[in-house]
Amino acid sequence: MARPSLPVGTYGKISSRRNGSSYMASANYRDLDGAVRKVRAWAETKTKAENKLRERLRDRQARQGHITADTKVVTVGELWLNEFRAEVDLGNRSGSSLDTYENRWMTHVKPRVIGLSIGELHAGRIDTILQDINRKLSASSAKTARTILSSICGYAVRHEAIKINPVRDARPVENRKGGKKRKPTRALEVNEALEIFRLADNDEVAVRQDLPDIMRFYAGTGERTGEAIAIRWEHIDFDKKIARMEGNFVRTKADGAHVSDGKTENAQRDIALTDWLVTLLLDRRARVAALQGIRPEDVTGWVFPNSKGGLREANNLRRDWRAFRDRHHLGDWFTPRTFRRTVATIVTDALPARYASDLLGHSQVAQTYTYVGRKAPSRRPAEVLRVLDGRQKRQ
């Protein structure tokens, strides 16, 4: 009976013999093209030669994308990241997500699995890793680590190195009891927003950094920092009083600073502009046109550029914002997102939440409510409940 062929991506029996002053270990390896080839390694002792050969065979398997239960987790992790990078290049995944996963893999996950094979990464060990990250770092870090480990194990399942994804049987990551509580959502009252505008208008540094107009754009649209940075004059229809949100500023290692299409279908959308914001933008466009010596209608480019006219960096804007906040003792709760919360609160107080959801670009109305800040109780419910006043009927 003929000896069965080696499965593709595997090797046969390792043999070794003395070769001059050293030992040579060898084995047959069946490559992805089906051909069987001899792989060899040399060392001063038989054991070292065989171990060196095993490492060489494992590297050959990894390079070909073939993995087994004995393949190291760090090797599978790098293979998964390479697959993710390819998806980013195709535009199917986000470059910012890749940056996050690469960072968390290197700092949180890889050090905890450095000596393990993928077959040793069972549910109990994964649970221990995740709980350790949760205890020493945060629930958020542990949840990201869980996603990474699940993706790595999923890669191993697809390549038949393991049969099931063990991450699914690890305990869910829970917020630690007694841990740092999430700060309540902070939105501005109307008079507070107007006072901040006044402070910005009278702050020479803020004016030079364009903060007064940017703050008002946030307040008039509720848009994200990256969306405000990415708005162009060509995106604004002044006759219809509509701005087209075309994308979001992102910075990734692979592509640097650029405007992405956004993560959801709601990222690109039209938003109606309130009259006072239209007036502000018209005045701003007129000033830009005067500096360039052209008609206002011919102005193009970024609405809120950097000092050289290029795409403004989100980190630089946040730095300027923090400095303004510190100069006026506003507290660390005051961020660009404060105006987004303010818009969500004002609109949902006056209209059904779906209007605020459409404006903010949320895919679900429930997400909008996480932005609604409450400081003082609204009088609107009390006014509605007046229908239950029965005193007039008794008279």
Short mmCIF file of C-alpha atoms in Angstrom, two decimals:
data_model
loop_
_atom_site.label_atom_id
_atom_site.label_comp_id
_atom_site.label_asym_id
_atom_site.label_seq_id
_atom_site.Cartn_x
_atom_site.Cartn_y
_atom_site.Cartn_z
CA MET A 1 0.00 0.00 0.00
CA ALA A 2 1.43 3.39 -1.03
CA ARG A 3 2.40 5.80 1.71
CA PRO A 4 -0.13 8.68 1.90
CA SER A 5 1.11 12.08 0.75
CA LEU A 6 1.98 14.74 3.27
CA PRO A 7 -0.84 17.28 3.73
CA VAL A 8 -0.01 20.65 2.15
CA GLY A 9 1.89 22.89 4.57
CA THR A 10 3.17 20.05 6.77
CA TYR A 11 6.42 18.16 7.14
CA GLY A 12 7.44 14.57 7.67
CA LYS A 13 9.78 12.81 10.06
CA ILE A 14 12.87 14.71 11.15
CA SER A 15 16.13 12.85 10.67
CA SER A 16 19.62 13.92 11.66
CA ARG A 17 23.22 12.81 11.04
CA ARG A 18 26.74 14.06 11.57
CA ASN A 19 27.95 16.29 8.77
CA GLY A 20 31.64 16.97 9.19
CA SER A 21 32.19 18.82 12.48
CA SER A 22 28.45 19.56 12.93
CA TYR A 23 25.08 17.85 12.72
CA MET A 24 22.53 18.22 9.95
CA ALA A 25 18.78 17.78 10.58
CA SER A 26 16.41 17.45 7.63
CA ALA A 27 12.75 16.78 6.82
CA ASN A 28 10.51 16.73 3.79
CA TYR A 29 8.11 19.68 3.57
CA ARG A 30 5.13 19.83 1.21
CA ASP A 31 4.77 23.38 -0.14
CA LEU A 32 1.56 25.12 -1.19
CA ASP A 33 2.15 24.09 -4.80
CA GLY A 34 2.04 20.42 -3.75
CA ALA A 35 5.73 19.79 -4.33
CA VAL A 36 7.72 18.06 -1.58
CA ARG A 37 11.06 19.71 -0.84
CA LYS A 38 13.86 18.92 1.59
CA VAL A 39 14.46 21.45 4.38
CA ARG A 40 17.76 21.33 6.32
CA ALA A 41 19.42 22.94 9.32
CA TRP A 42 22.93 22.64 10.81
CA ALA A 43 24.22 23.06 14.39
CA GLU A 44 27.01 21.81 16.63
CA THR A 45 24.80 19.18 18.33
CA LYS A 46 22.05 16.87 17.14
CA THR A 47 19.45 18.41 19.47
CA LYS A 48 20.28 21.98 18.44
CA ALA A 49 20.14 21.06 14.77
CA GLU A 50 16.70 19.46 15.15
CA ASN A 51 15.35 22.41 17.16
CA LYS A 52 16.73 24.84 14.58
CA LEU A 53 15.04 22.82 11.84
CA ARG A 54 11.71 22.91 13.67
CA GLU A 55 11.95 26.71 13.92
CA ARG A 56 12.76 26.91 10.22
CA LEU A 57 9.79 24.70 9.36
CA ARG A 58 7.46 26.79 11.52
CA ASP A 59 8.71 29.97 9.85
CA ARG A 60 8.10 28.38 6.45
CA GLN A 61 4.54 27.51 7.47
CA ALA A 62 3.94 31.04 8.78
CA ARG A 63 5.26 32.67 5.60
CA GLN A 64 2.87 30.54 3.56
CA GLY A 65 -0.05 31.38 5.81
CA HIS A 66 -0.25 27.81 7.05
CA ILE A 67 -0.53 27.50 10.81
CA THR A 68 -1.07 24.65 13.24
CA ALA A 69 -1.97 24.37 16.91
CA ASP A 70 1.77 24.61 17.66
CA THR A 71 2.19 27.96 15.88
CA LYS A 72 3.00 30.76 18.32
CA VAL A 73 0.23 33.24 19.12
CA VAL A 74 2.57 36.12 18.26
CA THR A 75 3.02 34.65 14.78
CA VAL A 76 -0.72 34.28 14.25
CA GLY A 77 -1.21 37.79 15.60
CA GLU A 78 1.14 39.24 13.00
CA LEU A 79 -0.56 37.23 10.24
CA TRP A 80 -3.94 38.59 11.32
CA LEU A 81 -2.61 42.15 11.39
CA ASN A 82 -1.21 41.68 7.89
CA GLU A 83 -4.65 40.54 6.76
CA PHE A 84 -6.19 43.60 8.45
CA ARG A 85 -3.67 45.90 6.74
CA ALA A 86 -4.67 44.45 3.38
CA GLU A 87 -8.32 45.22 4.16
CA VAL A 88 -7.36 48.80 5.03
CA ASP A 89 -5.56 49.13 1.70
CA LEU A 90 -8.72 47.93 -0.06
CA GLY A 91 -10.79 50.51 1.82
CA ASN A 92 -12.79 47.87 3.68
CA ARG A 93 -11.46 48.71 7.15
CA SER A 94 -10.45 51.89 8.94
CA GLY A 95 -6.84 52.98 9.20
CA SER A 96 -7.52 54.43 12.65
CA SER A 97 -8.81 51.02 13.79
CA LEU A 98 -5.58 49.45 12.52
CA ASP A 99 -3.54 51.97 14.53
CA THR A 100 -5.56 51.16 17.66
CA TYR A 101 -5.22 47.40 17.23
CA GLU A 102 -1.49 47.59 16.49
CA ASN A 103 -0.91 49.70 19.60
CA ARG A 104 -3.01 47.52 21.92
CA TRP A 105 -1.53 44.34 20.48
CA MET A 106 2.02 45.52 21.15
CA THR A 107 1.41 47.04 24.59
CA HIS A 108 -1.37 44.96 26.18
CA VAL A 109 -1.82 41.61 24.46
CA LYS A 110 1.48 40.44 22.98
CA PRO A 111 3.44 40.63 26.28
CA ARG A 112 0.83 38.35 27.87
CA VAL A 113 0.94 35.64 25.17
CA ILE A 114 4.61 35.86 24.18
CA GLY A 115 5.41 32.19 24.94
CA LEU A 116 2.09 30.55 24.06
CA SER A 117 1.10 28.54 21.01
CA ILE A 118 -2.34 29.11 19.50
CA GLY A 119 -3.41 25.68 20.74
CA GLU A 120 -2.58 26.70 24.32
CA LEU A 121 -4.79 29.76 24.14
CA HIS A 122 -7.84 28.14 25.72
CA ALA A 123 -10.86 29.91 27.25
CA GLY A 124 -9.53 29.84 30.81
CA ARG A 125 -6.22 31.40 29.88
CA ILE A 126 -7.93 34.06 27.76
CA ASP A 127 -10.25 34.84 30.66
CA THR A 128 -7.24 35.30 32.95
CA ILE A 129 -5.57 37.63 30.44
CA LEU A 130 -8.67 39.79 30.00
CA GLN A 131 -9.40 40.07 33.71
CA ASP A 132 -5.77 41.02 34.35
CA ILE A 133 -5.98 43.83 31.77
CA ASN A 134 -9.29 44.97 33.24
CA ARG A 135 -7.85 45.03 36.77
CA LYS A 136 -4.56 46.75 35.91
CA LEU A 137 -5.75 49.05 33.12
CA SER A 138 -9.45 49.49 32.34
CA ALA A 139 -12.56 47.75 31.06
CA SER A 140 -12.19 49.61 27.78
CA SER A 141 -8.66 48.26 27.29
CA ALA A 142 -9.83 44.76 28.17
CA LYS A 143 -12.69 44.94 25.66
CA THR A 144 -10.29 46.00 22.90
CA ALA A 145 -7.95 43.15 23.90
CA ARG A 146 -10.91 40.74 23.70
CA THR A 147 -11.62 41.92 20.14
CA ILE A 148 -7.98 41.38 19.19
CA LEU A 149 -7.80 37.91 20.72
CA SER A 150 -11.11 36.93 19.14
CA SER A 151 -9.86 38.08 15.73
CA ILE A 152 -6.58 36.17 16.13
CA CYS A 153 -8.39 32.99 17.17
CA GLY A 154 -10.88 33.49 14.36
CA TYR A 155 -7.95 33.62 11.94
CA ALA A 156 -6.67 30.34 13.42
CA VAL A 157 -10.10 28.71 13.04
CA ARG A 158 -10.30 29.76 9.37
CA HIS A 159 -6.91 28.15 8.78
CA GLU A 160 -7.93 24.97 10.64
CA ALA A 161 -5.28 25.34 13.34
CA ILE A 162 -7.99 25.14 16.03
CA LYS A 163 -11.59 23.99 15.80
CA ILE A 164 -13.45 26.66 17.81
CA ASN A 165 -12.83 30.23 18.88
CA PRO A 166 -12.15 29.98 22.65
CA VAL A 167 -12.75 33.70 23.28
CA ARG A 168 -16.50 33.17 23.13
CA ASP A 169 -16.36 31.09 26.34
CA ALA A 170 -14.37 33.65 28.32
CA ARG A 171 -16.36 35.82 30.73
CA PRO A 172 -17.65 39.16 29.42
CA VAL A 173 -15.58 42.15 30.44
CA GLU A 174 -17.38 44.11 33.15
CA ASN A 175 -16.65 47.54 34.57
CA ARG A 176 -14.84 47.21 37.86
CA LYS A 177 -16.86 47.84 41.01
CA GLY A 178 -15.54 50.85 42.82
CA GLY A 179 -13.72 51.95 39.69
CA LYS A 180 -13.75 55.40 38.26
CA LYS A 181 -17.32 56.41 37.52
CA ARG A 182 -18.18 57.87 34.17
CA LYS A 183 -18.63 61.61 34.40
CA PRO A 184 -22.19 62.78 33.70
CA THR A 185 -22.77 64.28 30.29
CA ARG A 186 -22.22 68.04 30.46
CA ALA A 187 -24.16 70.33 28.14
CA LEU A 188 -24.24 74.13 28.15
CA GLU A 189 -27.20 76.27 29.02
CA VAL A 190 -27.94 78.88 26.35
CA ASN A 191 -26.62 81.72 28.50
CA GLU A 192 -23.44 79.74 29.22
CA ALA A 193 -22.81 79.20 25.50
CA LEU A 194 -23.30 82.89 24.78
CA GLU A 195 -20.89 83.81 27.57
CA ILE A 196 -18.24 81.48 26.12
CA PHE A 197 -18.71 83.12 22.71
CA ARG A 198 -18.15 86.51 24.38
CA LEU A 199 -14.98 85.25 26.07
CA ALA A 200 -13.65 83.91 22.76
CA ASP A 201 -14.46 87.12 20.88
CA ASN A 202 -12.45 89.13 23.39
CA ASP A 203 -9.51 86.72 23.54
CA GLU A 204 -6.84 87.85 21.05
CA VAL A 205 -5.13 84.45 21.04
CA ALA A 206 -8.43 82.64 20.44
CA VAL A 207 -9.33 85.01 17.60
CA ARG A 208 -5.94 84.43 15.98
CA GLN A 209 -6.53 80.68 16.26
CA ASP A 210 -10.02 80.99 14.72
CA LEU A 211 -11.75 79.59 17.80
CA PRO A 212 -14.77 81.98 17.89
CA ASP A 213 -16.02 80.93 14.44
CA ILE A 214 -15.22 77.26 15.03
CA MET A 215 -17.11 77.29 18.33
CA ARG A 216 -20.13 78.82 16.65
CA PHE A 217 -19.98 76.27 13.84
CA TYR A 218 -20.04 73.51 16.46
CA ALA A 219 -22.95 75.22 18.20
CA GLY A 220 -24.90 75.68 14.98
CA THR A 221 -24.43 72.14 13.67
CA GLY A 222 -23.44 69.81 16.51
CA GLU A 223 -20.80 68.28 14.26
CA ARG A 224 -17.74 66.37 15.35
CA THR A 225 -14.28 67.93 15.44
CA GLY A 226 -13.12 65.95 12.42
CA GLU A 227 -16.23 66.87 10.43
CA ALA A 228 -15.81 70.58 11.11
CA ILE A 229 -12.16 70.40 10.03
CA ALA A 230 -13.16 68.61 6.82
CA ILE A 231 -15.87 71.07 5.72
CA ARG A 232 -15.06 72.92 2.47
CA TRP A 233 -16.65 76.01 0.91
CA GLU A 234 -17.73 73.83 -2.01
CA HIS A 235 -19.84 71.78 0.41
CA ILE A 236 -22.06 74.73 1.43
CA ASP A 237 -25.15 75.72 -0.57
CA PHE A 238 -25.90 79.23 0.68
CA ASP A 239 -29.12 79.52 -1.35
CA LYS A 240 -30.60 76.39 0.22
CA LYS A 241 -28.83 77.00 3.57
CA ILE A 242 -27.45 73.45 3.55
CA ALA A 243 -24.00 72.06 4.26
CA ARG A 244 -22.87 68.70 2.95
CA MET A 245 -20.89 66.61 5.44
CA GLU A 246 -18.51 64.75 3.13
CA GLY A 247 -16.15 63.11 5.56
CA ASN A 248 -14.13 63.18 8.74
CA PHE A 249 -10.53 64.19 9.49
CA VAL A 250 -8.37 61.24 10.55
CA ARG A 251 -4.65 60.66 10.97
CA THR A 252 -3.22 57.18 10.56
CA LYS A 253 0.32 55.82 10.39
CA ALA A 254 -0.25 54.54 6.87
CA ASP A 255 -1.88 57.60 5.27
CA GLY A 256 -1.06 60.52 7.55
CA ALA A 257 -3.64 63.31 7.85
CA HIS A 258 -6.54 62.96 5.42
CA VAL A 259 -10.32 63.05 5.14
CA SER A 260 -12.06 59.67 5.31
CA ASP A 261 -15.55 58.82 4.10
CA GLY A 262 -16.65 57.96 7.64
CA LYS A 263 -17.58 54.63 9.19
CA THR A 264 -21.33 54.57 8.55
CA GLU A 265 -23.74 55.50 5.78
CA ASN A 266 -24.89 58.44 7.90
CA ALA A 267 -21.40 59.98 7.91
CA GLN A 268 -22.08 61.68 4.57
CA ARG A 269 -25.25 63.72 4.87
CA ASP A 270 -26.84 67.13 4.30
CA ILE A 271 -27.59 69.33 7.30
CA ALA A 272 -29.71 72.46 7.40
CA LEU A 273 -27.97 75.59 8.65
CA THR A 274 -29.61 78.05 11.02
CA ASP A 275 -29.87 81.64 9.76
CA TRP A 276 -27.32 83.15 12.14
CA LEU A 277 -24.74 80.54 11.10
CA VAL A 278 -25.38 81.23 7.41
CA THR A 279 -24.74 84.93 8.09
CA LEU A 280 -21.52 84.10 9.95
CA LEU A 281 -20.27 81.89 7.11
CA LEU A 282 -21.16 84.47 4.45
CA ASP A 283 -19.22 87.13 6.35
CA ARG A 284 -16.29 84.74 6.76
CA ARG A 285 -16.29 83.88 3.05
CA ALA A 286 -16.35 87.58 2.15
CA ARG A 287 -13.26 88.19 4.30
CA VAL A 288 -11.43 85.27 2.66
CA ALA A 289 -12.40 86.54 -0.80
CA ALA A 290 -11.12 90.04 0.01
CA LEU A 291 -7.75 88.63 1.09
CA GLN A 292 -7.49 86.57 -2.10
CA GLY A 293 -8.80 89.32 -4.38
CA ILE A 294 -11.58 87.18 -5.83
CA ARG A 295 -15.37 87.06 -5.74
CA PRO A 296 -16.91 85.39 -2.67
CA GLU A 297 -18.60 82.84 -4.95
CA ASP A 298 -15.19 81.74 -6.22
CA VAL A 299 -13.74 80.93 -2.80
CA THR A 300 -12.80 77.23 -2.44
CA GLY A 301 -10.91 75.08 0.03
CA TRP A 302 -11.17 74.41 3.74
CA VAL A 303 -13.55 76.61 5.71
CA PHE A 304 -11.37 76.34 8.83
CA PRO A 305 -7.81 75.80 7.51
CA ASN A 306 -4.56 75.91 9.42
CA SER A 307 -2.37 79.04 9.39
CA LYS A 308 -0.90 78.02 6.02
CA GLY A 309 -4.26 77.32 4.37
CA GLY A 310 -3.95 73.55 4.57
CA LEU A 311 -5.91 70.88 6.41
CA ARG A 312 -6.06 71.74 10.11
CA GLU A 313 -4.81 69.09 12.56
CA ALA A 314 -7.38 67.88 15.08
CA ASN A 315 -4.72 67.55 17.79
CA ASN A 316 -3.61 71.15 17.26
CA LEU A 317 -7.21 72.35 17.53
CA ARG A 318 -7.69 70.44 20.78
CA ARG A 319 -4.43 71.89 22.11
CA ASP A 320 -5.62 75.44 21.35
CA TRP A 321 -8.98 74.59 22.92
CA ARG A 322 -7.35 73.38 26.14
CA ALA A 323 -5.26 76.53 26.35
CA PHE A 324 -8.38 78.70 25.94
CA ARG A 325 -10.14 76.65 28.61
CA ASP A 326 -7.25 77.07 31.01
CA ARG A 327 -7.00 80.82 30.40
CA HIS A 328 -10.66 81.27 31.34
CA HIS A 329 -10.82 78.62 34.10
CA LEU A 330 -13.62 76.65 32.42
CA GLY A 331 -12.62 73.21 33.70
CA ASP A 332 -11.64 70.05 31.83
CA TRP A 333 -15.29 69.23 31.09
CA PHE A 334 -15.26 71.89 28.36
CA THR A 335 -14.19 70.17 25.13
CA PRO A 336 -15.23 70.55 21.47
CA ARG A 337 -17.75 67.78 22.11
CA THR A 338 -19.48 69.95 24.72
CA PHE A 339 -21.23 71.84 21.92
CA ARG A 340 -22.29 68.54 20.32
CA ARG A 341 -23.93 67.59 23.62
CA THR A 342 -25.46 71.05 23.87
CA VAL A 343 -27.02 70.75 20.41
CA ALA A 344 -28.37 67.27 21.24
CA THR A 345 -29.93 68.60 24.45
CA ILE A 346 -31.50 71.72 22.94
CA VAL A 347 -32.94 69.92 19.91
CA THR A 348 -34.34 66.94 21.83
CA ASP A 349 -35.97 69.30 24.32
CA ALA A 350 -37.89 70.96 21.49
CA LEU A 351 -38.31 68.21 18.86
CA PRO A 352 -38.52 64.42 18.56
CA ALA A 353 -35.12 62.84 19.07
CA ARG A 354 -34.92 61.63 15.48
CA TYR A 355 -34.28 65.23 14.35
CA ALA A 356 -31.23 65.47 16.58
CA SER A 357 -30.15 61.99 15.49
CA ASP A 358 -30.25 62.97 11.81
CA LEU A 359 -28.38 66.20 12.51
CA LEU A 360 -25.63 64.49 14.51
CA GLY A 361 -25.27 61.62 12.04
CA HIS A 362 -26.22 58.85 14.47
CA SER A 363 -27.35 55.52 13.04
CA GLN A 364 -29.71 54.94 15.99
CA VAL A 365 -31.79 57.36 18.03
CA ALA A 366 -30.69 55.62 21.23
CA GLN A 367 -27.14 56.80 20.56
CA THR A 368 -28.34 60.40 20.52
CA TYR A 369 -29.64 60.16 24.07
CA THR A 370 -26.12 59.43 25.33
CA TYR A 371 -25.24 62.99 24.26
CA VAL A 372 -28.15 64.66 26.01
CA GLY A 373 -26.98 66.45 29.13
CA ARG A 374 -29.25 67.32 32.01
CA LYS A 375 -28.51 69.95 34.64
CA ALA A 376 -31.87 71.55 35.37
CA PRO A 377 -35.25 69.87 34.88
CA SER A 378 -37.08 70.92 31.72
CA ARG A 379 -40.42 72.74 32.17
CA ARG A 380 -41.87 71.13 29.03
CA PRO A 381 -43.13 67.92 30.74
CA ALA A 382 -44.72 70.00 33.49
CA GLU A 383 -46.51 72.13 30.91
CA VAL A 384 -47.79 69.03 29.11
CA LEU A 385 -49.09 67.54 32.37
CA ARG A 386 -51.35 70.55 32.96
CA VAL A 387 -54.08 68.57 31.22
CA LEU A 388 -54.48 66.61 34.46
CA ASP A 389 -55.44 69.72 36.41
CA GLY A 390 -59.04 69.05 37.47
CA ARG A 391 -59.62 72.22 39.48
CA GLN A 392 -61.44 74.05 36.70
CA LYS A 393 -63.89 71.19 36.35
CA ARG A 394 -64.75 71.35 40.04
CA GLN A 395 -65.60 75.05 39.89
#
